[in-house]
């Protein structure tokens, strides 16, 4: 079989990122934009000794779960990956991927529950729009590419972000347009406050202020910032921030708790679903007012403060210093005196706890996509907490780490996926690991 050859086959499975798996003569091809059990005709784009990639040309037998995406830029824009599936199929896909990872990577027989569903549109509270000139374009990148897709609207951003973005596109008529790298918008759903930050190659504070004045009069933009970034890589934000108008942050509220969000702060992008995620984890861990809890990878302290409403004391640990500064401010905003925030590497601090022998009752971990390192796992095990609550954004590393914990005497009964990112292949999971009583 050669490149550009047409083949026919049936979609038998999915890859982790939502591509269809099609086997022809015992050879595997990955094809984007198809659904499970569909019969398709596809064009071979690339093939090596182990697998090939194809582009669907015709759908010979269509799935009942196929829908026409409501976004006119799908699939050119790389922000969404599975918008051609109805929501039932999206949840089934995410359930399937988590289950496969638990079984194939972790080699574990654990109940994987159906994902907790989310609203599917206008759920994002943050948008980063790259910009470029000659000709001017602003939007999102194509999947796995630096090619910019020029878009007018985005259906997964909050409606207010989408409205403000539509007006910001007139930036193409300004004198400083060539120095705009990105425009970042954050929207606090409960307070309504909005932050708009221009990531610039050079200083244009006065021109930005003049351009934004009509928008400041019409919208609740309480934080207008300029961020200078002169790097020649893909890092979006630089270190230098100028407050052009208002303040350097916005304030959001989650389930009655207030959080100050700065430009560099990480905050969950689906706030309504975040409440379900945190409450699911805390409820399952059965936190009591006698428990001492350690929250590793605590960020700006969002789940730490949720925990503090239930526990006797919570220690939040985060290696990023500005995040810890935000966390301490958030502690003050909510007047909680049973919380301590520590700026440290998670594994290093966990190892110190082992040395001190002041063991917690419960440990929460919410690591980045790479999962937990050996020191963190071994140290949390040596603490002997009755429960380790693991929140994960990567089912593959989650499955790997659960298997390691099992070797150390910690087991779990179920995995609870939570759909934080509808129309994308991403999925969060909550796992409760219980220590065997010896």
Coordinates of C-alpha atoms in Angstrom, one line a residue:
X1 CA 0.0 0.0 0.0
X2 CA 1.3 3.4 -0.9
X3 CA 0.8 7.0 0.2
X4 CA -2.3 8.7 -1.4
X5 CA -4.0 5.3 -1.9
X6 CA -7.7 4.9 -1.0
X7 CA -8.7 2.3 1.5
X8 CA -11.9 1.2 3.2
X9 CA -12.4 0.0 6.8
X10 CA -14.4 0.1 10.0
X11 CA -13.4 2.2 13.1
X12 CA -12.7 -0.3 15.9
X13 CA -11.3 1.9 18.6
X14 CA -10.0 5.4 19.5
X15 CA -6.6 6.8 20.3
X16 CA -6.2 8.9 23.5
X17 CA -6.7 12.1 21.4
X18 CA -9.9 11.0 19.7
X19 CA -8.6 9.7 16.4
X20 CA -10.3 6.6 15.0
X21 CA -8.4 3.3 14.8
X22 CA -9.0 1.5 11.5
X23 CA -7.3 -1.9 10.7
X24 CA -6.9 -3.0 7.1
X25 CA -5.2 -6.3 6.4
X26 CA -3.9 -6.4 10.0
X27 CA -2.3 -3.0 9.6
X28 CA -3.4 -0.1 11.8
X29 CA -4.3 3.4 10.6
X30 CA -5.2 6.5 12.7
X31 CA -7.9 8.7 11.1
X32 CA -9.2 11.9 12.6
X33 CA -12.9 13.0 12.6
X34 CA -14.5 9.6 12.6
X35 CA -16.6 7.7 15.2
X36 CA -16.6 4.2 16.6
X37 CA -18.1 1.5 14.3
X38 CA -18.4 3.9 11.3
X39 CA -17.4 2.4 7.9
X40 CA -15.2 4.8 6.0
X41 CA -13.2 5.4 2.9
X42 CA -9.9 7.1 3.7
X43 CA -6.8 8.3 2.0
X44 CA -3.3 7.2 3.2
X45 CA -1.4 10.3 4.2
X46 CA 1.6 8.7 5.9
X47 CA 2.8 5.1 6.6
X48 CA 5.7 3.6 8.4
X49 CA 6.5 0.0 9.4
X50 CA 4.2 0.0 12.4
X51 CA 1.2 2.3 11.6
X52 CA -0.2 4.8 9.2
X53 CA -2.3 8.0 9.2
X54 CA -5.2 8.6 7.0
X55 CA -7.7 11.3 6.0
X56 CA -11.4 10.4 5.8
X57 CA -12.8 10.9 2.3
X58 CA -16.2 9.3 2.6
X59 CA -18.4 7.9 5.4
X60 CA -20.0 4.8 4.0
X61 CA -22.0 4.0 7.2
X62 CA -22.5 6.8 9.6
X63 CA -22.8 6.6 13.4
X64 CA -26.0 7.7 15.0
X65 CA -23.8 9.8 17.3
X66 CA -22.4 11.9 14.6
X67 CA -23.5 15.6 14.7
X68 CA -22.7 18.7 12.6
X69 CA -20.4 20.8 14.8
X70 CA -21.9 24.2 15.7
X71 CA -18.5 25.9 15.4
X72 CA -17.7 27.1 11.8
X73 CA -14.0 26.7 12.5
X74 CA -14.0 23.0 13.5
X75 CA -11.8 21.1 12.8
X76 CA -9.4 23.7 11.4
X77 CA -9.0 25.3 14.8
X78 CA -7.1 23.0 17.2
X79 CA -8.9 24.1 20.3
X80 CA -11.5 21.4 20.1
X81 CA -10.9 17.8 19.0
X82 CA -14.2 15.8 19.2
X83 CA -16.9 18.2 18.4
X84 CA -18.2 15.9 15.7
X85 CA -19.5 13.5 18.5
X86 CA -22.7 14.1 20.3
X87 CA -22.2 14.6 24.0
X88 CA -23.2 11.0 24.9
X89 CA -20.5 9.8 22.6
X90 CA -18.0 12.2 24.0
X91 CA -18.6 10.9 27.5
X92 CA -18.4 7.3 26.3
X93 CA -15.1 8.1 24.6
X94 CA -13.6 9.6 27.7
X95 CA -14.9 6.6 29.8
X96 CA -13.4 4.2 27.3
X97 CA -10.0 6.0 27.3
X98 CA -9.7 6.1 31.1
X99 CA -10.7 2.4 31.3
X100 CA -8.2 1.4 28.7
X101 CA -5.4 3.2 30.5
X102 CA -6.3 1.6 33.9
X103 CA -6.4 -1.8 32.3
X104 CA -3.5 -1.6 29.8
X105 CA -1.0 0.6 31.7
X106 CA -1.9 -0.1 35.3
X107 CA -2.8 -3.7 34.7
X108 CA -5.6 -3.1 37.2
X109 CA -9.2 -4.4 37.5
X110 CA -10.9 -1.3 38.9
X111 CA -14.4 0.1 38.4
X112 CA -14.2 3.1 36.1
X113 CA -17.4 5.1 36.6
X114 CA -19.2 7.2 33.9
X115 CA -17.8 10.7 33.7
X116 CA -19.6 13.5 35.5
X117 CA -21.1 15.6 32.8
X118 CA -20.7 19.3 32.2
X119 CA -22.3 22.1 30.2
X120 CA -20.7 21.9 26.8
X121 CA -20.6 25.5 25.6
X122 CA -19.4 28.8 27.1
X123 CA -17.8 27.0 30.0
X124 CA -14.2 28.5 29.8
X125 CA -13.2 31.4 32.0
X126 CA -9.9 32.0 30.3
X127 CA -8.8 32.5 26.7
X128 CA -5.3 33.1 25.2
X129 CA -5.5 34.5 21.6
X130 CA -2.3 34.5 19.6
X131 CA -2.0 37.3 17.1
X132 CA 0.2 37.9 14.0
X133 CA 0.4 40.6 11.3
X134 CA 0.8 40.8 7.5
X135 CA -2.0 40.0 7.0
X136 CA -3.4 40.4 10.5
X137 CA -4.9 37.4 12.2
X138 CA -6.0 36.5 15.7
X139 CA -7.5 33.3 16.9
X140 CA -6.1 29.8 17.8
X141 CA -3.5 27.5 16.3
X142 CA -4.3 24.5 14.2
X143 CA -3.8 21.2 16.0
X144 CA -0.1 20.5 16.4
X145 CA 0.9 23.5 14.4
X146 CA 1.9 27.2 14.7
X147 CA -0.4 28.1 11.8
X148 CA -3.0 30.6 13.0
X149 CA -6.7 30.1 12.3
X150 CA -8.3 33.6 12.1
X151 CA -11.6 33.3 14.0
X152 CA -14.4 35.7 14.9
X153 CA -16.0 33.8 17.7
X154 CA -15.4 30.8 20.0
X155 CA -18.3 28.8 21.4
X156 CA -16.5 27.3 24.4
X157 CA -15.3 30.6 25.9
X158 CA -17.7 32.5 28.2
X159 CA -20.1 34.7 26.3
X160 CA -18.6 37.8 27.8
X161 CA -15.0 36.7 26.7
X162 CA -16.4 36.0 23.2
X163 CA -18.1 39.5 23.0
X164 CA -15.0 41.4 24.2
X165 CA -12.8 39.3 21.9
X166 CA -14.9 40.3 18.9
X167 CA -14.3 44.0 19.7
X168 CA -10.6 43.4 20.3
X169 CA -10.1 42.2 16.8
X170 CA -10.3 45.8 15.6
X171 CA -6.7 46.0 17.0
X172 CA -5.6 45.4 13.4
X173 CA -6.3 49.1 12.8
X174 CA -3.9 50.3 15.6
X175 CA -0.3 51.6 15.4
X176 CA 0.9 48.9 17.8
X177 CA -0.6 45.9 16.1
X178 CA 2.8 44.5 14.9
X179 CA 4.0 44.2 18.5
X180 CA 1.0 42.2 19.8
X181 CA 2.0 38.6 20.6
X182 CA -1.1 37.4 22.5
X183 CA -4.2 38.8 24.1
X184 CA -5.3 37.0 27.3
X185 CA -8.7 37.4 28.8
X186 CA -9.9 36.1 32.2
X187 CA -13.5 36.2 33.3
X188 CA -14.7 35.6 36.9
X189 CA -18.1 34.1 36.4
X190 CA -19.6 35.0 39.8
X191 CA -18.2 38.5 40.4
X192 CA -18.4 39.3 36.7
X193 CA -14.9 40.9 36.8
X194 CA -12.7 40.7 33.6
X195 CA -9.0 40.9 33.1
X196 CA -7.6 41.8 29.6
X197 CA -3.8 41.5 29.2
X198 CA -1.8 42.5 26.1
X199 CA 1.3 40.4 25.7
X200 CA 3.7 42.7 23.8
X201 CA 7.1 42.7 22.2
X202 CA 7.5 46.4 23.2
X203 CA 6.0 48.9 25.5
X204 CA 2.8 50.5 24.2
X205 CA 0.9 51.4 27.4
X206 CA -0.4 54.7 26.2
X207 CA -1.7 53.4 22.9
X208 CA -3.3 50.4 24.5
X209 CA -5.0 52.7 27.1
X210 CA -6.4 54.8 24.2
X211 CA -7.6 51.8 22.2
X212 CA -9.3 50.2 25.3
X213 CA -11.0 53.2 26.7
X214 CA -14.4 52.6 24.9
X215 CA -14.3 48.9 26.0
X216 CA -13.6 49.9 29.6
X217 CA -16.7 52.0 29.5
X218 CA -18.9 49.2 28.2
X219 CA -17.6 46.1 30.0
X220 CA -16.6 45.1 33.5
X221 CA -12.9 45.1 32.7
X222 CA -11.4 45.8 36.2
X223 CA -7.8 44.8 35.2
X224 CA -6.1 46.1 32.1
X225 CA -2.5 44.9 31.9
X226 CA 0.5 44.9 29.6
X227 CA 3.0 42.1 29.8
X228 CA 6.3 42.4 28.0
X229 CA 7.7 39.2 26.5
X230 CA 10.9 39.4 24.3
X231 CA 11.6 35.7 24.3
X232 CA 11.9 33.7 21.0
X233 CA 10.1 30.6 22.1
X234 CA 6.6 29.4 22.8
X235 CA 6.3 30.7 26.3
X236 CA 3.4 33.0 26.3
X237 CA 4.0 35.2 29.4
X238 CA 7.0 37.3 30.3
X239 CA 7.9 38.4 33.8
X240 CA 7.3 42.2 33.5
X241 CA 3.7 43.4 34.1
X242 CA 2.3 47.0 33.8
X243 CA -1.1 47.8 35.3
X244 CA -2.6 50.2 32.7
X245 CA -6.0 50.5 34.3
X246 CA -7.6 49.1 37.4
X247 CA -5.9 46.5 39.5
X248 CA -3.5 43.6 38.9
X249 CA -6.0 40.8 39.5
X250 CA -9.7 39.8 39.5
X251 CA -11.7 38.1 42.2
X252 CA -13.7 34.9 41.6
X253 CA -15.9 32.9 43.9
X254 CA -16.3 29.2 44.0
X255 CA -19.0 27.7 46.3
X256 CA -18.8 30.7 48.6
X257 CA -15.0 30.9 48.7
X258 CA -13.2 33.9 47.2
X259 CA -10.1 33.7 45.1
X260 CA -7.8 36.4 43.8
X261 CA -6.6 35.6 40.3
X262 CA -3.5 37.3 38.9
X263 CA -2.1 37.1 35.3
X264 CA 0.3 34.3 36.2
X265 CA -2.1 32.4 38.5
X266 CA -3.3 29.0 37.5
X267 CA -7.0 28.6 38.1
X268 CA -9.3 25.8 36.8
X269 CA -10.9 27.0 33.5
X270 CA -14.3 25.4 34.1
X271 CA -15.4 26.9 37.4
X272 CA -18.8 25.3 37.6
X273 CA -17.4 21.9 37.1
X274 CA -14.5 22.6 39.4
X275 CA -16.9 22.7 42.3
X276 CA -18.2 19.2 41.4
X277 CA -14.6 18.0 41.0
X278 CA -13.5 19.2 44.4
X279 CA -16.6 18.2 46.3
X280 CA -16.5 14.7 44.8
X281 CA -12.9 14.3 46.0
X282 CA -13.5 15.7 49.4
X283 CA -16.8 13.7 49.9
X284 CA -15.1 10.5 48.8
X285 CA -12.2 11.0 51.2
X286 CA -14.6 11.4 54.1
X287 CA -12.7 14.3 55.6
X288 CA -13.6 15.0 59.3
X289 CA -12.9 18.0 61.6
X290 CA -10.3 15.9 63.3
X291 CA -8.2 15.3 60.2
X292 CA -4.9 16.9 59.3
X293 CA -4.5 17.1 55.6
X294 CA -1.6 17.8 53.2
X295 CA -2.4 19.2 49.8
X296 CA 0.5 18.7 47.4
X297 CA 0.6 20.8 44.2
X298 CA -1.8 23.2 45.7
X299 CA -1.4 26.1 43.2
X300 CA -3.3 29.2 44.5
X301 CA -4.9 27.2 47.2
X302 CA -8.3 26.5 45.7
X303 CA -8.8 22.9 46.8
X304 CA -6.8 23.6 50.0
X305 CA -9.5 26.1 51.1
X306 CA -12.3 23.7 50.2
X307 CA -10.6 21.1 52.4
X308 CA -10.1 23.6 55.2
X309 CA -13.9 23.9 55.6
X310 CA -13.9 20.2 56.6
X311 CA -10.5 19.4 58.2
X312 CA -8.8 20.4 61.4
X313 CA -5.8 21.7 59.5
X314 CA -4.6 21.7 55.9
X315 CA -1.0 22.4 54.7
X316 CA -0.8 23.5 51.0
X317 CA 2.5 22.9 49.2
X318 CA 3.5 24.4 45.8
X319 CA 6.8 25.1 44.2
X320 CA 5.8 28.2 42.3
X321 CA 6.4 31.2 44.6
X322 CA 3.8 33.6 43.0
X323 CA 1.1 30.9 43.4
X324 CA 1.9 30.6 47.1
X325 CA 1.7 34.4 47.4
X326 CA -1.8 34.2 45.8
X327 CA -2.7 31.3 48.1
X328 CA -1.9 33.3 51.2
X329 CA -3.9 36.2 50.0
X330 CA -6.8 33.8 49.3
X331 CA -6.5 32.5 52.8
X332 CA -6.8 36.0 54.2
X333 CA -9.8 36.8 51.9
X334 CA -11.6 33.8 53.4
X335 CA -10.4 34.4 57.0
X336 CA -9.2 30.8 57.5
X337 CA -6.8 30.2 60.3
X338 CA -6.5 26.5 59.9
X339 CA -4.3 26.6 56.8
X340 CA -0.6 26.8 56.2
X341 CA 1.0 27.4 52.8
X342 CA 4.6 26.2 52.0
X343 CA 6.7 27.1 49.0
X344 CA 8.5 23.8 48.2
X345 CA 8.9 21.0 45.8
X346 CA 6.2 18.4 46.6
X347 CA 8.5 15.4 47.0
X348 CA 11.1 17.3 49.0
X349 CA 8.4 18.6 51.5
X350 CA 6.8 15.2 51.7
X351 CA 10.2 13.7 52.6
X352 CA 10.6 16.3 55.4
X353 CA 7.3 15.3 56.8
X354 CA 8.5 11.7 56.9
X355 CA 11.6 12.8 58.8
X356 CA 9.6 14.8 61.3
X357 CA 7.2 11.9 61.8
X358 CA 4.3 14.4 62.0
X359 CA 2.1 12.3 59.7
X360 CA -1.1 13.6 58.2
X361 CA -4.4 11.6 58.1
X362 CA -5.1 12.4 54.4
X363 CA -2.9 13.5 51.5
X364 CA -4.3 15.2 48.4
X365 CA -2.2 15.3 45.2
X366 CA -3.0 17.1 42.0
X367 CA 0.2 16.8 39.9
X368 CA 0.9 18.0 36.3
X369 CA 0.5 15.7 33.4
X370 CA 3.7 13.9 34.0
X371 CA 2.2 12.5 37.3
X372 CA 4.1 11.8 40.5
X373 CA 7.9 11.3 40.8
X374 CA 9.4 8.4 42.8
X375 CA 10.3 10.6 45.8
X376 CA 6.7 11.9 46.2
X377 CA 5.2 8.5 45.9
X378 CA 7.6 6.9 48.4
X379 CA 7.3 9.8 50.8
X380 CA 3.5 9.8 50.8
X381 CA 3.5 6.0 51.5
X382 CA 5.9 6.4 54.4
X383 CA 3.5 9.0 55.9
X384 CA 1.0 6.2 56.3
X385 CA -2.1 8.3 55.7
X386 CA -5.3 6.4 55.7
X387 CA -6.3 8.0 52.4
X388 CA -4.5 9.4 49.4
X389 CA -6.8 11.4 47.1
X390 CA -5.4 11.7 43.6
X391 CA -6.7 14.3 41.1
X392 CA -5.3 13.7 37.7
X393 CA -5.4 15.4 34.3
X394 CA -3.6 12.4 32.5
X395 CA -5.2 8.9 32.7
X396 CA -1.9 7.3 31.5
X397 CA 0.3 8.6 34.4
X398 CA -2.6 8.1 36.8
X399 CA -2.8 4.4 35.9
X400 CA 1.0 4.1 36.2
X401 CA 1.0 5.7 39.7
X402 CA -2.0 3.7 41.0
X403 CA -0.2 0.5 40.1
X404 CA 2.9 1.7 42.1
X405 CA 0.7 2.6 45.1
X406 CA -0.9 -0.8 45.0
X407 CA 2.6 -2.4 45.4
X408 CA 2.9 -0.3 48.6
X409 CA -0.4 -1.4 50.0
X410 CA -2.7 1.3 48.8
X411 CA -5.7 0.2 46.7
X412 CA -8.7 1.9 45.2
X413 CA -12.2 0.7 44.5
X414 CA -13.1 3.0 41.6
X415 CA -12.0 5.8 39.3
X416 CA -14.4 8.8 38.9
X417 CA -13.7 10.7 35.6
X418 CA -14.9 14.3 35.5
X419 CA -15.5 16.1 32.2
X420 CA -13.9 19.5 32.7
X421 CA -13.2 20.1 29.0
X422 CA -16.2 19.2 26.7
X423 CA -15.5 19.0 23.0
X424 CA -11.8 18.1 23.7
X425 CA -10.1 14.8 24.4
X426 CA -9.0 15.9 27.9
X427 CA -10.5 14.4 31.0
X428 CA -9.8 14.8 34.8
X429 CA -10.1 11.9 37.2
X430 CA -10.5 11.5 41.0
X431 CA -9.1 8.4 42.7
X432 CA -9.2 7.5 46.4
X433 CA -6.4 5.2 47.5
X434 CA -7.0 3.5 50.9
X435 CA -4.2 2.0 53.0
X436 CA -4.7 -1.6 53.9
X437 CA -5.0 -2.1 57.7
X438 CA -2.1 -4.2 58.9

